[in-house]
CSV table of C-alpha atoms in Angstrom, one decimal:
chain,number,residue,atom,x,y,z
A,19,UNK,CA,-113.9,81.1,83.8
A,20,UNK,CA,-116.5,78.8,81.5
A,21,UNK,CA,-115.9,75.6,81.0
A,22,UNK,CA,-117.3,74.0,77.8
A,23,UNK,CA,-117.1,70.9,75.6
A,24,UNK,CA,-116.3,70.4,71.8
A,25,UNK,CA,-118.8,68.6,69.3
A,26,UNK,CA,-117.5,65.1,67.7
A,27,UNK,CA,-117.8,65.9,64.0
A,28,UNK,CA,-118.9,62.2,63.4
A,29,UNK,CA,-122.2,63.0,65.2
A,30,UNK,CA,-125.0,65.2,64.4
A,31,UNK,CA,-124.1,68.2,65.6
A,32,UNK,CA,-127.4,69.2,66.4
A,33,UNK,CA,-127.8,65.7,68.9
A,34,UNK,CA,-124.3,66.8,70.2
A,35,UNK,CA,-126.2,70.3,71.3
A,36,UNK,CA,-128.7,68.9,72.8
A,37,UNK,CA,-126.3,66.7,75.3
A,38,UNK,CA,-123.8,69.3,76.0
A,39,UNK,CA,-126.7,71.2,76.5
A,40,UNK,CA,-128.8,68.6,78.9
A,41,UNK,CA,-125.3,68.5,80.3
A,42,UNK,CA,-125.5,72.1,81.4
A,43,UNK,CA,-122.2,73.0,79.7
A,44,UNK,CA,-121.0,77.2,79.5
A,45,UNK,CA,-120.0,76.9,76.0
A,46,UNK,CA,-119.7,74.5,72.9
A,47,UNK,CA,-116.6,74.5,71.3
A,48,UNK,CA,-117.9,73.9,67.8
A,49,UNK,CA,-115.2,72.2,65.1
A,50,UNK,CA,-116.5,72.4,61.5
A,51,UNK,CA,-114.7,69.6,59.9
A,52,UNK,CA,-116.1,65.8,58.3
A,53,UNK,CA,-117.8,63.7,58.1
A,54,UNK,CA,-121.2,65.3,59.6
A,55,UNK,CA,-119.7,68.8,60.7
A,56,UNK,CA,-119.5,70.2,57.6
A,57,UNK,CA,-122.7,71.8,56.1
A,58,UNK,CA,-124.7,73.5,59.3
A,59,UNK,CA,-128.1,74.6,59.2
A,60,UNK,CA,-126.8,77.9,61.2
A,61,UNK,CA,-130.5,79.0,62.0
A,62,UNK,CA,-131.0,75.5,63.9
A,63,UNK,CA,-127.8,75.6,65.3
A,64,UNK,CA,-128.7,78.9,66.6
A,65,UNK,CA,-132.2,78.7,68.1
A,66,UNK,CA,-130.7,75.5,69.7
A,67,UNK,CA,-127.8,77.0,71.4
A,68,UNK,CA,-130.3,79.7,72.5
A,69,UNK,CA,-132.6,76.7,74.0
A,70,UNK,CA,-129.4,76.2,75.9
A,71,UNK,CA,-127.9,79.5,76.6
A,72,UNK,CA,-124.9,78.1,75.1
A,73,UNK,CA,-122.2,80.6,73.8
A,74,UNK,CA,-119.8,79.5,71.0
A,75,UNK,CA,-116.1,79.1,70.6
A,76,UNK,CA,-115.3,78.5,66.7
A,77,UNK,CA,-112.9,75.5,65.9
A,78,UNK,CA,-111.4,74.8,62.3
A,79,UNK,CA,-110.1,71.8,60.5
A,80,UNK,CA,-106.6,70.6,61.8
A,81,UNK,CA,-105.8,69.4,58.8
A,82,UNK,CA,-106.4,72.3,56.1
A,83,UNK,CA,-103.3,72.9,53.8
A,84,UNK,CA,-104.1,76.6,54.2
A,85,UNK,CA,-100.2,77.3,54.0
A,86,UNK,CA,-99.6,75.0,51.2
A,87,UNK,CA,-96.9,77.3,48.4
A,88,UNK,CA,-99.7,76.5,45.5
A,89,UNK,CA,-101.8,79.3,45.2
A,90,UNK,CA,-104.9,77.5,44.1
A,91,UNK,CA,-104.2,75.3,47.6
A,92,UNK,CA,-104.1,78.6,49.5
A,93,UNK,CA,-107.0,80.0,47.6
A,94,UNK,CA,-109.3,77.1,48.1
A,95,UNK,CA,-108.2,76.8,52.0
A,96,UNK,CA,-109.0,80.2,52.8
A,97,UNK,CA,-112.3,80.4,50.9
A,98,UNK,CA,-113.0,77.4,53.5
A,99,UNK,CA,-111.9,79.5,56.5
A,100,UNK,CA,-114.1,82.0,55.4
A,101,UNK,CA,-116.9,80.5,55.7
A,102,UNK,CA,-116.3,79.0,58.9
A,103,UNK,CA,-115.9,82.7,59.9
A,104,UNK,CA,-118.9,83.7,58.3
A,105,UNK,CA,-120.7,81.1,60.5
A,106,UNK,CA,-118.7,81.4,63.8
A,107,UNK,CA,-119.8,85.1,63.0
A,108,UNK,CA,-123.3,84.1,62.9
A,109,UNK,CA,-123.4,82.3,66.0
A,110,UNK,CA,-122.3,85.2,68.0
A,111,UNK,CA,-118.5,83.8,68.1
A,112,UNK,CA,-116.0,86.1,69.1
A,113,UNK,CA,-112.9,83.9,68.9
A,114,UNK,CA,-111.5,81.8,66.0
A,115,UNK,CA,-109.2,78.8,66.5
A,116,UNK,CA,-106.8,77.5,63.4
A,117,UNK,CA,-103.9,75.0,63.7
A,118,UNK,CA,-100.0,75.5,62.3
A,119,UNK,CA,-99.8,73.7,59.0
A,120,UNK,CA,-97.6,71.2,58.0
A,121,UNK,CA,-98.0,70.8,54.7
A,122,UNK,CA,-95.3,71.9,52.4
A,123,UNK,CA,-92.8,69.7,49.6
A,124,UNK,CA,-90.2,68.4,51.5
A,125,UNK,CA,-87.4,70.8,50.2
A,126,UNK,CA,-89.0,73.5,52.0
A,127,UNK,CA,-89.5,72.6,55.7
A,128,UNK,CA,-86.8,75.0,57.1
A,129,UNK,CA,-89.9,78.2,55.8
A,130,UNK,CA,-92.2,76.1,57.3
A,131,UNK,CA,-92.6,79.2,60.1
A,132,UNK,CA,-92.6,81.7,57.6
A,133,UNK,CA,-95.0,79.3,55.3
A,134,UNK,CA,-97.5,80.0,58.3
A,135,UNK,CA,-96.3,83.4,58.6
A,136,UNK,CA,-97.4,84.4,55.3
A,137,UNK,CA,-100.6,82.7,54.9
A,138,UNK,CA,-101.9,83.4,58.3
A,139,UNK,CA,-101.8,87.0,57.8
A,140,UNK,CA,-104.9,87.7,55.3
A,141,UNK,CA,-106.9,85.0,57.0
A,142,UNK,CA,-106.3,86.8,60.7
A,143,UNK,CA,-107.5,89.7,58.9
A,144,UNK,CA,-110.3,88.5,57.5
A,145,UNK,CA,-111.6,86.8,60.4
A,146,UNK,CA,-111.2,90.5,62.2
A,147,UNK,CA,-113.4,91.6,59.4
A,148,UNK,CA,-116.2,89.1,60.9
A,149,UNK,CA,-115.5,90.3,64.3
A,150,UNK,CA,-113.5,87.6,65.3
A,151,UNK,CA,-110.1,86.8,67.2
A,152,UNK,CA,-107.8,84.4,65.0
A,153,UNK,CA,-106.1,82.3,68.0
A,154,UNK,CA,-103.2,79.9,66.8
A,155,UNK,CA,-103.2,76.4,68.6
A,156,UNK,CA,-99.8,75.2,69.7
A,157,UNK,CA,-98.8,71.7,68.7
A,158,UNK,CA,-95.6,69.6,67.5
A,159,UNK,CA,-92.2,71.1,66.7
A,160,UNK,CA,-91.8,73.8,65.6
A,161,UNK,CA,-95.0,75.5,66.7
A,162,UNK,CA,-94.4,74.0,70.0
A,163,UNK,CA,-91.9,76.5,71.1
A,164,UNK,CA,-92.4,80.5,72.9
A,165,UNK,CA,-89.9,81.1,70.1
A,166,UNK,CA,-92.1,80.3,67.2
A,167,UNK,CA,-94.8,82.2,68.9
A,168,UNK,CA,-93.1,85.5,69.5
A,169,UNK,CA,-92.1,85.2,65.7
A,170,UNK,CA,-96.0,84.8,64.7
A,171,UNK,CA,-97.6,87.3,67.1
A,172,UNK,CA,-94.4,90.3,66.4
A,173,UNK,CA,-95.5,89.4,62.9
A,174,UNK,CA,-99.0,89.1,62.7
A,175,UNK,CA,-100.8,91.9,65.2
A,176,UNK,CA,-104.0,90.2,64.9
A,177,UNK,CA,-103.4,87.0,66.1
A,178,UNK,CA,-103.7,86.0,69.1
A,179,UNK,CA,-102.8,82.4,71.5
A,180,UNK,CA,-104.8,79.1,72.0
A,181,UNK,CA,-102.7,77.0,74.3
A,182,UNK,CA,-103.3,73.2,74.6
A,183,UNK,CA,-101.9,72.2,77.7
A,184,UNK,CA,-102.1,68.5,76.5
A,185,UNK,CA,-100.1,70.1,73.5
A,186,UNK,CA,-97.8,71.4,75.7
A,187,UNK,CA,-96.9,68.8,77.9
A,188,UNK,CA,-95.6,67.0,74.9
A,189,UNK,CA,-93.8,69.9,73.2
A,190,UNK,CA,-90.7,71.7,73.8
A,191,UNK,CA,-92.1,75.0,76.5
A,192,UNK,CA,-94.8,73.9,78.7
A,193,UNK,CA,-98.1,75.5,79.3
A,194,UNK,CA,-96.7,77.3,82.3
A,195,UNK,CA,-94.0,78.8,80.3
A,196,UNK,CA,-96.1,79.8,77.4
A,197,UNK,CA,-99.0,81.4,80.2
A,198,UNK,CA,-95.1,83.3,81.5
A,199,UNK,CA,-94.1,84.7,78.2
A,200,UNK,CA,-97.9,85.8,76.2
A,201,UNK,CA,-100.1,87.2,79.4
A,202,UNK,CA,-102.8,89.1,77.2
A,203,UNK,CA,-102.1,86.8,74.4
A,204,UNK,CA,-104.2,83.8,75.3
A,205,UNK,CA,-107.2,84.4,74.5
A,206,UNK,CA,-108.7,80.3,74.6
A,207,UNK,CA,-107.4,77.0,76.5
A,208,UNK,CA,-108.1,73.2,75.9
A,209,UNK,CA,-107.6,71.0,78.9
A,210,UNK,CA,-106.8,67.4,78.0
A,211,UNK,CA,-104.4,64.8,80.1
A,212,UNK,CA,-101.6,62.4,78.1
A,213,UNK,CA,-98.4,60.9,79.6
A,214,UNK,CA,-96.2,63.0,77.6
A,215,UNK,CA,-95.8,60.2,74.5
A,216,UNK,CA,-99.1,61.4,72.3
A,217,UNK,CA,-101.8,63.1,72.4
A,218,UNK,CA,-104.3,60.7,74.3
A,219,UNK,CA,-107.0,63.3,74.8
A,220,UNK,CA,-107.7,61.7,78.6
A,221,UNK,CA,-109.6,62.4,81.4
A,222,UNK,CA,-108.0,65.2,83.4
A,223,UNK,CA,-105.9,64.0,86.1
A,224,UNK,CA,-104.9,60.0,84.6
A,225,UNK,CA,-102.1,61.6,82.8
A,226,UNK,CA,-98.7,63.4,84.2
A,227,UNK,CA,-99.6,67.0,83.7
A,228,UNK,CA,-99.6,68.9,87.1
A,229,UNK,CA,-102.5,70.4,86.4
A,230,UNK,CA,-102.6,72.3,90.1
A,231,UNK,CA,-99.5,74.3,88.3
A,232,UNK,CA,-101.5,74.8,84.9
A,233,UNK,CA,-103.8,76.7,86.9
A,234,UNK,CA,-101.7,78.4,89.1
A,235,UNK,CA,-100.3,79.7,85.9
A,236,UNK,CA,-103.5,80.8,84.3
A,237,UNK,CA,-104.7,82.3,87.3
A,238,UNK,CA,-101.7,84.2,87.5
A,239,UNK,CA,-101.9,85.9,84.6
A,240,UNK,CA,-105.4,86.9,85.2
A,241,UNK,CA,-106.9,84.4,82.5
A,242,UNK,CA,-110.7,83.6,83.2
A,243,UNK,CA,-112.0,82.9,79.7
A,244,UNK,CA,-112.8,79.5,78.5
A,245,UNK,CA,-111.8,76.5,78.5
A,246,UNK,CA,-112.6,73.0,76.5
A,247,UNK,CA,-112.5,70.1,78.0
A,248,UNK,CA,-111.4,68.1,75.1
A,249,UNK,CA,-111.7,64.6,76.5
A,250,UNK,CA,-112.3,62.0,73.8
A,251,UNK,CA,-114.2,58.3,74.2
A,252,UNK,CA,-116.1,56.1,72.1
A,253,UNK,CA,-118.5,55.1,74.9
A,254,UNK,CA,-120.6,58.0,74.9
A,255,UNK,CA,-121.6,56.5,78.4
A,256,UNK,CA,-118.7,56.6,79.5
A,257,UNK,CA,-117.5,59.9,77.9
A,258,UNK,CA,-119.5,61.8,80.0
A,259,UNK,CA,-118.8,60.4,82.8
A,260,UNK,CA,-115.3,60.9,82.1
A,261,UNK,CA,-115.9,64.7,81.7
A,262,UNK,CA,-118.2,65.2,85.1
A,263,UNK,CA,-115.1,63.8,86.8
A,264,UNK,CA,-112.7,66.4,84.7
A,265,UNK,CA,-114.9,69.3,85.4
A,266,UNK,CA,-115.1,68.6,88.8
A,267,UNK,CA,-111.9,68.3,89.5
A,268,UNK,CA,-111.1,71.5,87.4
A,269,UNK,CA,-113.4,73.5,89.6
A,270,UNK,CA,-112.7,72.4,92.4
A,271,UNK,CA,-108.8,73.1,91.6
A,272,UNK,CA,-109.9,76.5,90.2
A,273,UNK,CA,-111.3,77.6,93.8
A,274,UNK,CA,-108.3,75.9,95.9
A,275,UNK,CA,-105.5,77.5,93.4
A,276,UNK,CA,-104.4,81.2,94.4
């Protein structure tokens, strides 16, 4: 199991290296999104993961209308996810994260799944072309549900599960139920605490997930990949303070849990 941290895309990400590097992390979880996330210098970004033996998990932009029914929408969305591939690609990447879309008219939310459906199926396969595994992050209603997601994977072989357990624990099936239903499937995991209500992004162990039964449940389907500890805070002080304590208490969880 590696345990790694995700870049704030209102920083450098080159400074945000450099700390999670200093801060001996396994793996940067690196989101590609504005305001200074956007343009890379890939060959810096390289030789300074490689000054940190840092291996990369790629993260897209939550809010692209990839699935959007304009075609010039779709066209221009994709063209974007593309490159992020081409990049992720780069970096030695092996796994791909994108987020359900919401974006559609009104008049057309009931196909919202099948909105998805159809758009994600060129972009999973063009993110295999770049040796990559397109994972699909779970989220609000309806792509909160073990449901939705045996409708996406039975539809698009190449996908594959990211399961936010912060996600979860506001959502319709839990983390434990979705680890139940897609062993083989998950492929990526954030770690983040709320109290049900939002998604707070907290240090682990403020909020009310049972996080001793997350485990248990990823452990019990054999899953020891990565996972980000996507803790957020202003304070950069504080923040990293905030994920010592979460890593800690992951690790030491991770050896107590059978």
């Amino acid at each position: 199991m590696k345990i790694g941290f995700m870049n704030n895309p209102s920083a450098s990400v080159y400074d945000e290296i450099v700390s999670f590097g200093e801060f001996q992390s396994d793996f940067l979880d690196l989101t590609i999104e504005g305001p200074k996330a956007l343009d890379l210098d890939v060959d810096r970004v390289r030789d300074l993961l490689d000054q940190y033996d840092l291996s990369v998990v790629g993260h897209t932009d939550p809010c692209l209308p990839y699935a959007y029914p304009v075609s010039g929408i779709r066209k221009a969305c994709f063209e974007e996810l593309q490159r992020c591939a081409k990049i992720f690609s780069a970096l030695g990447a092996t796994i791909m994260n994108i987020h359900p879309c919401y974006a559609c008219p009104p008049n057309a939310k009931h196909d919202l799944v099948k909105l998805n459906i159809d758009a994600l199926k060129p972009i999973a396969r063009m993110a295999k072309s770049f040796g990559l595994t397109l994972v699909y992050e779970n989220f609000t209603a309806p792509f909160d549900s073990v449901s939705t997601y045996e409708a996406l994977l039975s539809e698009i072989p190449d996908l594959a599960v990211h399961l936010d357990f912060g996600h979860a624990n506001m959502g319709r099936d839990s983390g434990e139920t979705f680890c139940k239903c897609f062993k083989g499937y998950i492929k990526h995991v954030h770690f983040s605490d709320n109290r049900s209500t939002a998604d707070h992004h907290m240090p682990i162990g403020v909020g009310n997930i049972d996080w001793k039964e997350a485990i248990s449940a990823l452990k019990s389907i054999g899953y020891d990949g990565t996972i980000t500890l996507e803790v957020f805070c202003n304070d950069r002080t504080v923040l990293f303070q905030y994920l010592e304590v979460s890593r800690k208490y992951v690790l030491e969880l991770w050896k107590q849990v059978r």
